[in-house]
PDB file of C-alpha atoms in Angstrom:
ATOM      1  CA  MET A1178      22.225 -11.895  18.217  1.00 44.00           C
ATOM      2  CA  SER A1179      24.035 -14.980  19.575  1.00 46.00           C
ATOM      3  CA  ASP A1180      26.160 -15.215  16.489  1.00 47.00           C
ATOM      4  CA  ALA A1181      27.947 -12.136  17.338  1.00 46.00           C
ATOM      5  CA  VAL A1182      29.343 -13.952  20.394  1.00 46.00           C
ATOM      6  CA  GLU A1183      30.626 -16.973  18.506  1.00 46.00           C
ATOM      7  CA  THR A1184      32.969 -14.898  16.294  1.00 48.00           C
ATOM      8  CA  VAL A1185      34.799 -13.367  19.214  1.00 50.00           C
ATOM      9  CA  ASP A1186      37.839 -14.968  20.704  1.00 50.00           C
ATOM     10  CA  THR A1187      37.029 -15.615  24.376  1.00 49.00           C
ATOM     11  CA  THR A1188      40.248 -17.348  25.455  1.00 49.00           C
ATOM     12  CA  ASP A1189      41.686 -16.483  28.774  1.00 49.00           C
ATOM     13  CA  GLU A1190      44.307 -14.239  27.352  1.00 48.00           C
ATOM     14  CA  THR A1191      41.954 -11.936  25.351  1.00 58.00           C
ATOM     15  CA  ARG A1192      38.981 -12.030  27.646  1.00 63.00           C
ATOM     16  CA  LEU A1193      38.307  -8.408  29.025  1.00 68.00           C
ATOM     17  CA  THR A1194      37.959  -7.852  32.809  1.00 76.00           C
ATOM     18  CA  GLY A1195      34.650  -6.411  34.034  1.00 82.00           C
ATOM     19  CA  ALA A1196      36.002  -2.862  34.164  1.00 83.00           C
ATOM     20  CA  GLN A1197      37.812  -3.086  30.737  1.00 85.00           C
ATOM     21  CA  LEU A1198      34.655  -4.413  29.230  1.00 87.00           C
ATOM     22  CA  LEU A1199      32.578  -1.650  30.577  1.00 91.00           C
ATOM     23  CA  GLU A1200      35.030   0.945  29.281  1.00 89.00           C
ATOM     24  CA  LYS A1201      35.046  -0.552  25.859  1.00 91.00           C
ATOM     25  CA  GLU A1202      31.315  -0.642  25.903  1.00 93.00           C
ATOM     26  CA  GLY A1203      31.013   3.074  26.869  1.00 94.00           C
ATOM     27  CA  ASP A1204      33.543   3.995  24.165  1.00 94.00           C
ATOM     28  CA  ALA A1205      31.760   2.162  21.446  1.00 96.00           C
ATOM     29  CA  ALA A1206      28.381   3.658  22.601  1.00 97.00           C
ATOM     30  CA  ALA A1207      29.952   7.218  22.686  1.00 96.00           C
ATOM     31  CA  ASP A1208      31.412   6.771  19.094  1.00 96.00           C
ATOM     32  CA  TYR A1209      28.079   5.455  17.815  1.00 97.00           C
ATOM     33  CA  LEU A1210      26.193   8.357  19.266  1.00 97.00           C
ATOM     34  CA  GLU A1211      28.689  10.998  18.500  1.00 96.00           C
ATOM     35  CA  GLY A1212      28.556   9.906  14.787  1.00 96.00           C
ATOM     36  CA  LEU A1213      24.756  10.306  14.812  1.00 96.00           C
ATOM     37  CA  LEU A1214      24.885  13.750  16.551  1.00 95.00           C
ATOM     38  CA  ASP A1215      27.451  15.014  13.863  1.00 95.00           C
ATOM     39  CA  ILE A1216      25.416  13.828  11.035  1.00 96.00           C
ATOM     40  CA  ALA A1217      22.207  15.239  12.267  1.00 93.00           C
ATOM     41  CA  ASP A1218      24.071  18.620  13.226  1.00 92.00           C
ATOM     42  CA  LEU A1219      22.987  18.425  16.900  1.00 92.00           C
ATOM     43  CA  ASP A1220      25.112  19.517  19.741  1.00 91.00           C
ATOM     44  CA  GLY A1221      25.481  17.256  22.859  1.00 91.00           C
ATOM     45  CA  ASP A1222      28.233  16.116  25.108  1.00 93.00           C
ATOM     46  CA  ILE A1223      28.479  12.591  25.949  1.00 95.00           C
ATOM     47  CA  ASP A1224      29.207  11.422  29.619  1.00 94.00           C
ATOM     48  CA  ILE A1225      30.151   7.872  30.453  1.00 94.00           C
ATOM     49  CA  ASP A1226      29.639   6.545  34.023  1.00 91.00           C
ATOM     50  CA  VAL A1227      29.421   3.130  35.774  1.00 89.00           C
ATOM     51  CA  GLU A1228      26.410   2.501  38.019  1.00 83.00           C
ATOM     52  CA  GLY A1229      26.273  -0.846  39.706  1.00 78.00           C
ATOM     53  CA  ASN A1230      28.016  -3.030  37.159  1.00 82.00           C
ATOM     54  CA  ARG A1231      26.298  -1.333  34.064  1.00 88.00           C
ATOM     55  CA  ALA A1232      27.549   1.417  31.662  1.00 91.00           C
ATOM     56  CA  MET A1233      25.573   4.624  31.916  1.00 93.00           C
ATOM     57  CA  VAL A1234      25.923   6.839  28.885  1.00 95.00           C
ATOM     58  CA  SER A1235      24.322  10.212  28.949  1.00 95.00           C
ATOM     59  CA  VAL A1236      23.962  12.571  26.049  1.00 96.00           C
ATOM     60  CA  VAL A1237      23.788  16.131  27.594  1.00 94.00           C
ATOM     61  CA  GLU A1238      22.094  18.961  25.752  1.00 91.00           C
ATOM     62  CA  ALA A1239      24.204  22.068  24.863  1.00 85.00           C
ATOM     63  CA  SER A1240      21.087  24.142  24.837  1.00 85.00           C
ATOM     64  CA  ALA A1241      17.625  23.289  26.405  1.00 85.00           C
ATOM     65  CA  GLY A1242      15.321  21.464  23.921  1.00 85.00           C
ATOM     66  CA  GLU A1243      17.819  20.775  21.357  1.00 86.00           C
ATOM     67  CA  LEU A1244      17.631  16.972  21.790  1.00 90.00           C
ATOM     68  CA  GLY A1245      13.968  16.632  22.573  1.00 89.00           C
ATOM     69  CA  HIS A1246      13.399  14.790  19.427  1.00 90.00           C
ATOM     70  CA  LEU A1247      15.743  12.054  20.421  1.00 92.00           C
ATOM     71  CA  VAL A1248      13.735  11.620  23.648  1.00 93.00           C
ATOM     72  CA  GLY A1249      10.314  11.508  22.087  1.00 91.00           C
ATOM     73  CA  ASP A1250       6.968  10.973  23.828  1.00 87.00           C
ATOM     74  CA  ASP A1251       7.321   9.060  26.918  1.00 82.00           C
ATOM     75  CA  GLY A1252      10.965   8.507  25.965  1.00 88.00           C
ATOM     76  CA  ARG A1253      10.073   6.224  23.061  1.00 90.00           C
ATOM     77  CA  VAL A1254      12.814   7.427  20.864  1.00 95.00           C
ATOM     78  CA  LEU A1255      15.305   7.353  23.679  1.00 95.00           C
ATOM     79  CA  ASP A1256      14.295   3.559  24.301  1.00 93.00           C
ATOM     80  CA  SER A1257      14.833   2.902  20.564  1.00 95.00           C
ATOM     81  CA  LEU A1258      18.216   4.740  20.502  1.00 97.00           C
ATOM     82  CA  GLN A1259      19.317   2.709  23.543  1.00 96.00           C
ATOM     83  CA  GLU A1260      18.371  -0.498  21.793  1.00 96.00           C
ATOM     84  CA  LEU A1261      20.546   0.442  18.777  1.00 98.00           C
ATOM     85  CA  THR A1262      23.373   1.659  20.979  1.00 97.00           C
ATOM     86  CA  ARG A1263      23.426  -1.640  22.863  1.00 97.00           C
ATOM     87  CA  LEU A1264      23.610  -3.527  19.559  1.00 97.00           C
ATOM     88  CA  ALA A1265      26.462  -1.282  18.521  1.00 97.00           C
ATOM     89  CA  ALA A1266      28.371  -2.036  21.854  1.00 96.00           C
ATOM     90  CA  THR A1267      27.553  -5.625  21.708  1.00 95.00           C
ATOM     91  CA  ARG A1268      29.272  -5.777  18.225  1.00 94.00           C
ATOM     92  CA  GLU A1269      32.291  -4.127  19.487  1.00 93.00           C
ATOM     93  CA  THR A1270      32.771  -6.146  22.893  1.00 92.00           C
ATOM     94  CA  GLY A1271      31.292  -9.500  21.817  1.00 91.00           C
ATOM     95  CA  GLU A1272      29.263  -9.496  25.159  1.00 90.00           C
ATOM     96  CA  ARG A1273      25.680  -8.508  25.276  1.00 92.00           C
ATOM     97  CA  SER A1274      25.320  -4.935  26.282  1.00 93.00           C
ATOM     98  CA  ARG A1275      22.956  -3.994  29.120  1.00 92.00           C
ATOM     99  CA  LEU A1276      23.972  -0.236  28.928  1.00 94.00           C
ATOM    100  CA  MET A1277      21.731   2.431  30.000  1.00 93.00           C
ATOM    101  CA  LEU A1278      21.320   5.420  27.785  1.00 95.00           C
ATOM    102  CA  ASP A1279      19.925   8.810  28.899  1.00 95.00           C
ATOM    103  CA  VAL A1280      19.340  11.914  26.548  1.00 95.00           C
ATOM    104  CA  ALA A1281      18.763  15.342  27.983  1.00 93.00           C
ATOM    105  CA  GLY A1282      18.425  14.198  31.513  1.00 92.00           C
ATOM    106  CA  HIS A1283      14.972  12.482  30.713  1.00 92.00           C
ATOM    107  CA  ARG A1284      15.797   9.347  32.704  1.00 90.00           C
ATOM    108  CA  ALA A1285      17.272  11.243  35.547  1.00 89.00           C
ATOM    109  CA  ALA A1286      14.182  13.398  35.964  1.00 92.00           C
ATOM    110  CA  ARG A1287      11.806  10.360  35.496  1.00 91.00           C
ATOM    111  CA  ARG A1288      13.811   8.578  38.238  1.00 92.00           C
ATOM    112  CA  GLU A1289      13.137  11.445  40.661  1.00 94.00           C
ATOM    113  CA  GLN A1290       9.372  11.348  39.890  1.00 94.00           C
ATOM    114  CA  LEU A1291       9.438   7.622  40.417  1.00 95.00           C
ATOM    115  CA  VAL A1292      11.066   7.871  43.821  1.00 96.00           C
ATOM    116  CA  VAL A1293       8.434  10.354  44.938  1.00 96.00           C
ATOM    117  CA  ILE A1294       5.513   7.919  43.487  1.00 96.00           C
ATOM    118  CA  ALA A1295       7.314   5.055  45.508  1.00 96.00           C
ATOM    119  CA  LYS A1296       7.483   6.925  48.700  1.00 95.00           C
ATOM    120  CA  GLU A1297       3.871   7.901  48.595  1.00 96.00           C
ATOM    121  CA  ALA A1298       2.843   4.217  47.934  1.00 96.00           C
ATOM    122  CA  VAL A1299       5.028   3.225  50.710  1.00 95.00           C
ATOM    123  CA  ALA A1300       3.355   5.614  53.043  1.00 95.00           C
ATOM    124  CA  GLU A1301      -0.190   4.349  51.805  1.00 95.00           C
ATOM    125  CA  ALA A1302       0.656   0.769  52.235  1.00 94.00           C
ATOM    126  CA  GLN A1303       1.769   1.305  55.741  1.00 93.00           C
ATOM    127  CA  ARG A1304      -1.370   3.469  56.500  1.00 94.00           C
ATOM    128  CA  THR A1305      -3.844   1.002  55.164  1.00 94.00           C
ATOM    129  CA  ALA A1306      -1.903  -2.096  55.670  1.00 92.00           C
ATOM    130  CA  ALA A1307      -3.071  -3.237  52.359  1.00 94.00           C
ATOM    131  CA  PRO A1308      -1.215  -3.883  49.003  1.00 95.00           C
ATOM    132  CA  VAL A1309      -0.833  -0.817  46.724  1.00 96.00           C
ATOM    133  CA  ARG A1310      -0.758  -1.382  42.955  1.00 96.00           C
ATOM    134  CA  LEU A1311       0.964   1.243  40.920  1.00 96.00           C
ATOM    135  CA  ASP A1312       0.191   2.091  37.153  1.00 95.00           C
ATOM    136  CA  PRO A1313       2.035   0.058  34.546  1.00 94.00           C
ATOM    137  CA  MET A1314       5.625   0.753  34.024  1.00 92.00           C
ATOM    138  CA  SER A1315       8.697  -0.077  31.974  1.00 87.00           C
ATOM    139  CA  PRO A1316      11.280  -2.394  33.242  1.00 86.00           C
ATOM    140  CA  PHE A1317      13.570   0.546  33.912  1.00 84.00           C
ATOM    141  CA  GLU A1318      10.789   2.301  35.948  1.00 91.00           C
ATOM    142  CA  ARG A1319       9.913  -0.742  37.948  1.00 95.00           C
ATOM    143  CA  LYS A1320      13.453  -1.258  38.940  1.00 92.00           C
ATOM    144  CA  VAL A1321      13.709   2.282  40.357  1.00 93.00           C
ATOM    145  CA  VAL A1322      10.499   1.833  42.287  1.00 96.00           C
ATOM    146  CA  HIS A1323      11.654  -1.707  43.585  1.00 96.00           C
ATOM    147  CA  ASP A1324      14.885  -0.104  44.849  1.00 94.00           C
ATOM    148  CA  ALA A1325      13.106   2.660  46.548  1.00 95.00           C
ATOM    149  CA  VAL A1326      10.667   0.237  48.159  1.00 96.00           C
ATOM    150  CA  ALA A1327      13.345  -1.924  49.378  1.00 95.00           C
ATOM    151  CA  GLU A1328      15.209   0.993  50.914  1.00 94.00           C
ATOM    152  CA  ALA A1329      12.074   1.948  52.970  1.00 93.00           C
ATOM    153  CA  GLY A1330      12.061  -1.654  54.100  1.00 93.00           C
ATOM    154  CA  LEU A1331       8.821  -2.879  52.534  1.00 94.00           C
ATOM    155  CA  ILE A1332       8.325  -5.584  49.844  1.00 94.00           C
ATOM    156  CA  SER A1333       7.437  -5.172  46.273  1.00 96.00           C
ATOM    157  CA  GLU A1334       6.997  -7.441  43.213  1.00 95.00           C
ATOM    158  CA  SER A1335       5.842  -7.099  39.605  1.00 96.00           C
ATOM    159  CA  GLU A1336       2.640  -8.654  38.415  1.00 95.00           C
ATOM    160  CA  GLY A1337       0.835  -8.865  35.034  1.00 95.00           C
ATOM    161  CA  ASP A1338       2.421  -8.941  31.514  1.00 92.00           C
ATOM    162  CA  GLU A1339       4.211  -6.302  29.435  1.00 84.00           C
ATOM    163  CA  PRO A1340       3.196  -3.654  28.626  1.00 82.00           C
ATOM    164  CA  ALA A1341       0.770  -3.669  31.633  1.00 92.00           C
ATOM    165  CA  ARG A1342       3.226  -5.060  34.119  1.00 95.00           C
ATOM    166  CA  ARG A1343       2.985  -3.074  37.313  1.00 96.00           C
ATOM    167  CA  VAL A1344       4.558  -2.922  40.715  1.00 97.00           C
ATOM    168  CA  VAL A1345       2.650  -4.074  43.913  1.00 97.00           C
ATOM    169  CA  ILE A1346       3.956  -2.869  47.215  1.00 96.00           C
ATOM    170  CA  ARG A1347       3.210  -4.856  50.485  1.00 92.00           C
ATOM    171  CA  THR A1348       4.034  -4.264  54.004  1.00 86.00           C
ATOM    172  CA  ALA A1349       4.838  -7.979  54.590  1.00 73.00           C
TER     173      ALA A1349
ATOM    174  CA  MET B 571      20.907  13.789   6.117  1.00 91.00           C
ATOM    175  CA  LEU B 572      18.436  10.919   6.634  1.00 93.00           C
ATOM    176  CA  GLU B 573      20.411   8.588   4.329  1.00 93.00           C
ATOM    177  CA  GLU B 574      23.619   9.360   6.085  1.00 96.00           C
ATOM    178  CA  ALA B 575      22.049   8.896   9.555  1.00 96.00           C
ATOM    179  CA  LEU B 576      20.372   5.625   8.684  1.00 97.00           C
ATOM    180  CA  GLY B 577      23.635   4.398   7.016  1.00 97.00           C
ATOM    181  CA  HIS B 578      25.473   5.273  10.330  1.00 98.00           C
ATOM    182  CA  LEU B 579      23.050   3.493  12.550  1.00 98.00           C
ATOM    183  CA  VAL B 580      22.984   0.474  10.477  1.00 97.00           C
ATOM    184  CA  ARG B 581      26.732   0.321   9.896  1.00 97.00           C
ATOM    185  CA  GLY B 582      27.359   0.346  13.559  1.00 97.00           C
ATOM    186  CA  ILE B 583      25.322  -2.891  14.298  1.00 97.00           C
ATOM    187  CA  VAL B 584      26.212  -5.198  11.493  1.00 96.00           C
ATOM    188  CA  ASP B 585      29.090  -7.589  10.690  1.00 95.00           C
ATOM    189  CA  HIS B 586      29.632  -6.211   7.227  1.00 95.00           C
ATOM    190  CA  PRO B 587      29.453  -2.354   7.448  1.00 96.00           C
ATOM    191  CA  ASP B 588      31.073  -1.924   3.947  1.00 95.00           C
ATOM    192  CA  ASP B 589      28.092  -3.626   2.183  1.00 94.00           C
ATOM    193  CA  VAL B 590      25.556  -1.270   3.696  1.00 95.00           C
ATOM    194  CA  ASP B 591      24.045   0.977   1.074  1.00 94.00           C
ATOM    195  CA  VAL B 592      21.299   3.523   1.687  1.00 95.00           C
ATOM    196  CA  ARG B 593      19.367   5.224  -0.873  1.00 94.00           C
ATOM    197  CA  MET B 594      16.521   7.755  -0.752  1.00 92.00           C
ATOM    198  CA  ARG B 595      13.727   7.285  -3.319  1.00 90.00           C
ATOM    199  CA  THR B 596      10.957   9.861  -4.174  1.00 86.00           C
ATOM    200  CA  ASN B 597       7.840   8.591  -5.618  1.00 79.00           C
ATOM    201  CA  ARG B 598       4.151   9.698  -5.683  1.00 78.00           C
ATOM    202  CA  ARG B 599       3.473   8.589  -2.245  1.00 75.00           C
ATOM    203  CA  GLY B 600       6.470  10.488  -0.667  1.00 78.00           C
ATOM    204  CA  ARG B 601       9.978   9.550   0.283  1.00 83.00           C
ATOM    205  CA  SER B 602      11.273   6.212   1.234  1.00 91.00           C
ATOM    206  CA  LEU B 603      14.746   4.806   2.109  1.00 94.00           C
ATOM    207  CA  ASP B 604      15.974   1.518   0.757  1.00 93.00           C
ATOM    208  CA  VAL B 605      18.756  -0.078   2.739  1.00 95.00           C
ATOM    209  CA  ARG B 606      20.818  -2.795   1.437  1.00 95.00           C
ATOM    210  CA  VAL B 607      22.898  -5.240   3.718  1.00 95.00           C
ATOM    211  CA  HIS B 608      24.934  -8.255   3.493  1.00 95.00           C
ATOM    212  CA  PRO B 609      22.565 -11.270   3.516  1.00 93.00           C
ATOM    213  CA  ASP B 610      24.165 -12.350   6.540  1.00 93.00           C
ATOM    214  CA  ASP B 611      23.229  -9.225   8.285  1.00 95.00           C
ATOM    215  CA  MET B 612      19.592  -9.216   7.439  1.00 94.00           C
ATOM    216  CA  GLY B 613      18.481 -10.795  10.667  1.00 93.00           C
ATOM    217  CA  ARG B 614      20.659  -8.320  12.557  1.00 93.00           C
ATOM    218  CA  VAL B 615      18.958  -5.300  11.139  1.00 95.00           C
ATOM    219  CA  ILE B 616      15.476  -6.760  11.426  1.00 95.00           C
ATOM    220  CA  GLY B 617      15.971  -8.180  15.006  1.00 94.00           C
ATOM    221  CA  ARG B 618      13.710 -10.421  17.057  1.00 91.00           C
ATOM    222  CA  GLY B 619      10.206  -9.755  16.146  1.00 91.00           C
ATOM    223  CA  GLY B 620      11.187  -6.883  14.080  1.00 93.00           C
ATOM    224  CA  ARG B 621      12.530  -5.006  17.095  1.00 94.00           C
ATOM    225  CA  THR B 622      15.569  -3.617  15.593  1.00 96.00           C
ATOM    226  CA  ALA B 623      13.872  -2.506  12.483  1.00 96.00           C
ATOM    227  CA  THR B 624      11.221  -0.670  14.567  1.00 95.00           C
ATOM    228  CA  ALA B 625      13.861   1.153  16.477  1.00 96.00           C
ATOM    229  CA  LEU B 626      15.599   2.239  13.350  1.00 97.00           C
ATOM    230  CA  ARG B 627      12.308   3.588  11.925  1.00 95.00           C
ATOM    231  CA  THR B 628      11.527   5.316  15.187  1.00 95.00           C
ATOM    232  CA  VAL B 629      14.839   7.209  15.439  1.00 96.00           C
ATOM    233  CA  ILE B 630      14.801   8.143  11.695  1.00 96.00           C
ATOM    234  CA  THR B 631      11.161   9.362  12.082  1.00 94.00           C
ATOM    235  CA  ALA B 632      12.259  11.478  14.952  1.00 94.00           C
ATOM    236  CA  LEU B 633      15.184  13.009  12.954  1.00 94.00           C
ATOM    237  CA  ASN B 634      12.729  13.839  10.216  1.00 91.00           C
ATOM    238  CA  ASP B 635      10.778  16.219  12.568  1.00 88.00           C
ATOM    239  CA  ASP B 636       8.404  13.178  13.342  1.00 86.00           C
ATOM    240  CA  ARG B 637       7.223  12.749   9.873  1.00 85.00           C
ATOM    241  CA  ALA B 638       7.072   9.048   9.177  1.00 85.00           C
ATOM    242  CA  VAL B 639       9.482   7.828   6.387  1.00 88.00           C
ATOM    243  CA  ARG B 640       9.123   4.465   4.905  1.00 91.00           C
ATOM    244  CA  ILE B 641      12.248   2.147   5.335  1.00 93.00           C
ATOM    245  CA  ASP B 642      12.589  -1.028   3.261  1.00 92.00           C
ATOM    246  CA  PHE B 643      15.394  -3.583   3.972  1.00 93.00           C
ATOM    247  CA  LEU B 644      16.761  -5.597   1.124  1.00 90.00           C
ATOM    248  CA  ASP B 645      19.908  -7.754   0.851  1.00 84.00           C
ATOM    249  CA  VAL B 646      22.616  -6.575  -1.486  1.00 75.00           C
ATOM    250  CA  ALA B 647      21.671  -9.180  -4.103  1.00 73.00           C
ATOM    251  CA  GLU B 648      18.128  -7.683  -4.501  1.00 64.00           C
ATOM    252  CA  ARG B 649      17.711  -4.922  -7.057  1.00 54.00           C
TER     253      ARG B 649
END
């Protein structure tokens, strides 16, 4: 993957600013995904957004359930598609892409669930004054939980190794 | 459709998209896809620990209504 970077001219004149880079990254991702939807004869609209300093690319279903195959069980297909889309964007920009892909609102819905799980764990940690260990989660899921815990003013960290890495919440 | 979808997914991530060639083969054990890429792109389509090849197989299987499809990666020189 590093050889992609070497072939790109990164002199000051041609280096993209952060915003230009995110735009180019989003456009490359959208082209790649649109091409796939066309070939597979699937209907979906592509939204590009920026969250923090990450490109967020969402494929929105035209009719409910149409893109279910592209999400897969536990979002496994979605994760694979995100991986490929990042590689496609990286090839276009010359900078390693960290874009987040969502399909049919899968990540958005999971995020809401995780915020509820985090709030319940925070309440439990406060009630018992003992650490609360959550089930193993993906990096994306742990990030959502860490953010929700921090917002509640508690401390969280991850322990264990992938794929069994999990969040532990403490009051102090 | 699967050949076309796989060709698109691979062309988008390699340095030599014009060298990408995908063919469906049917034999006694079912269907399989042969993907030929430029030798310099081989590492790119396999990925670290086979990660990219796995991602390609996962997406293609999903597009095939979750029926697994065999995918073989070859460089353009191989017959």
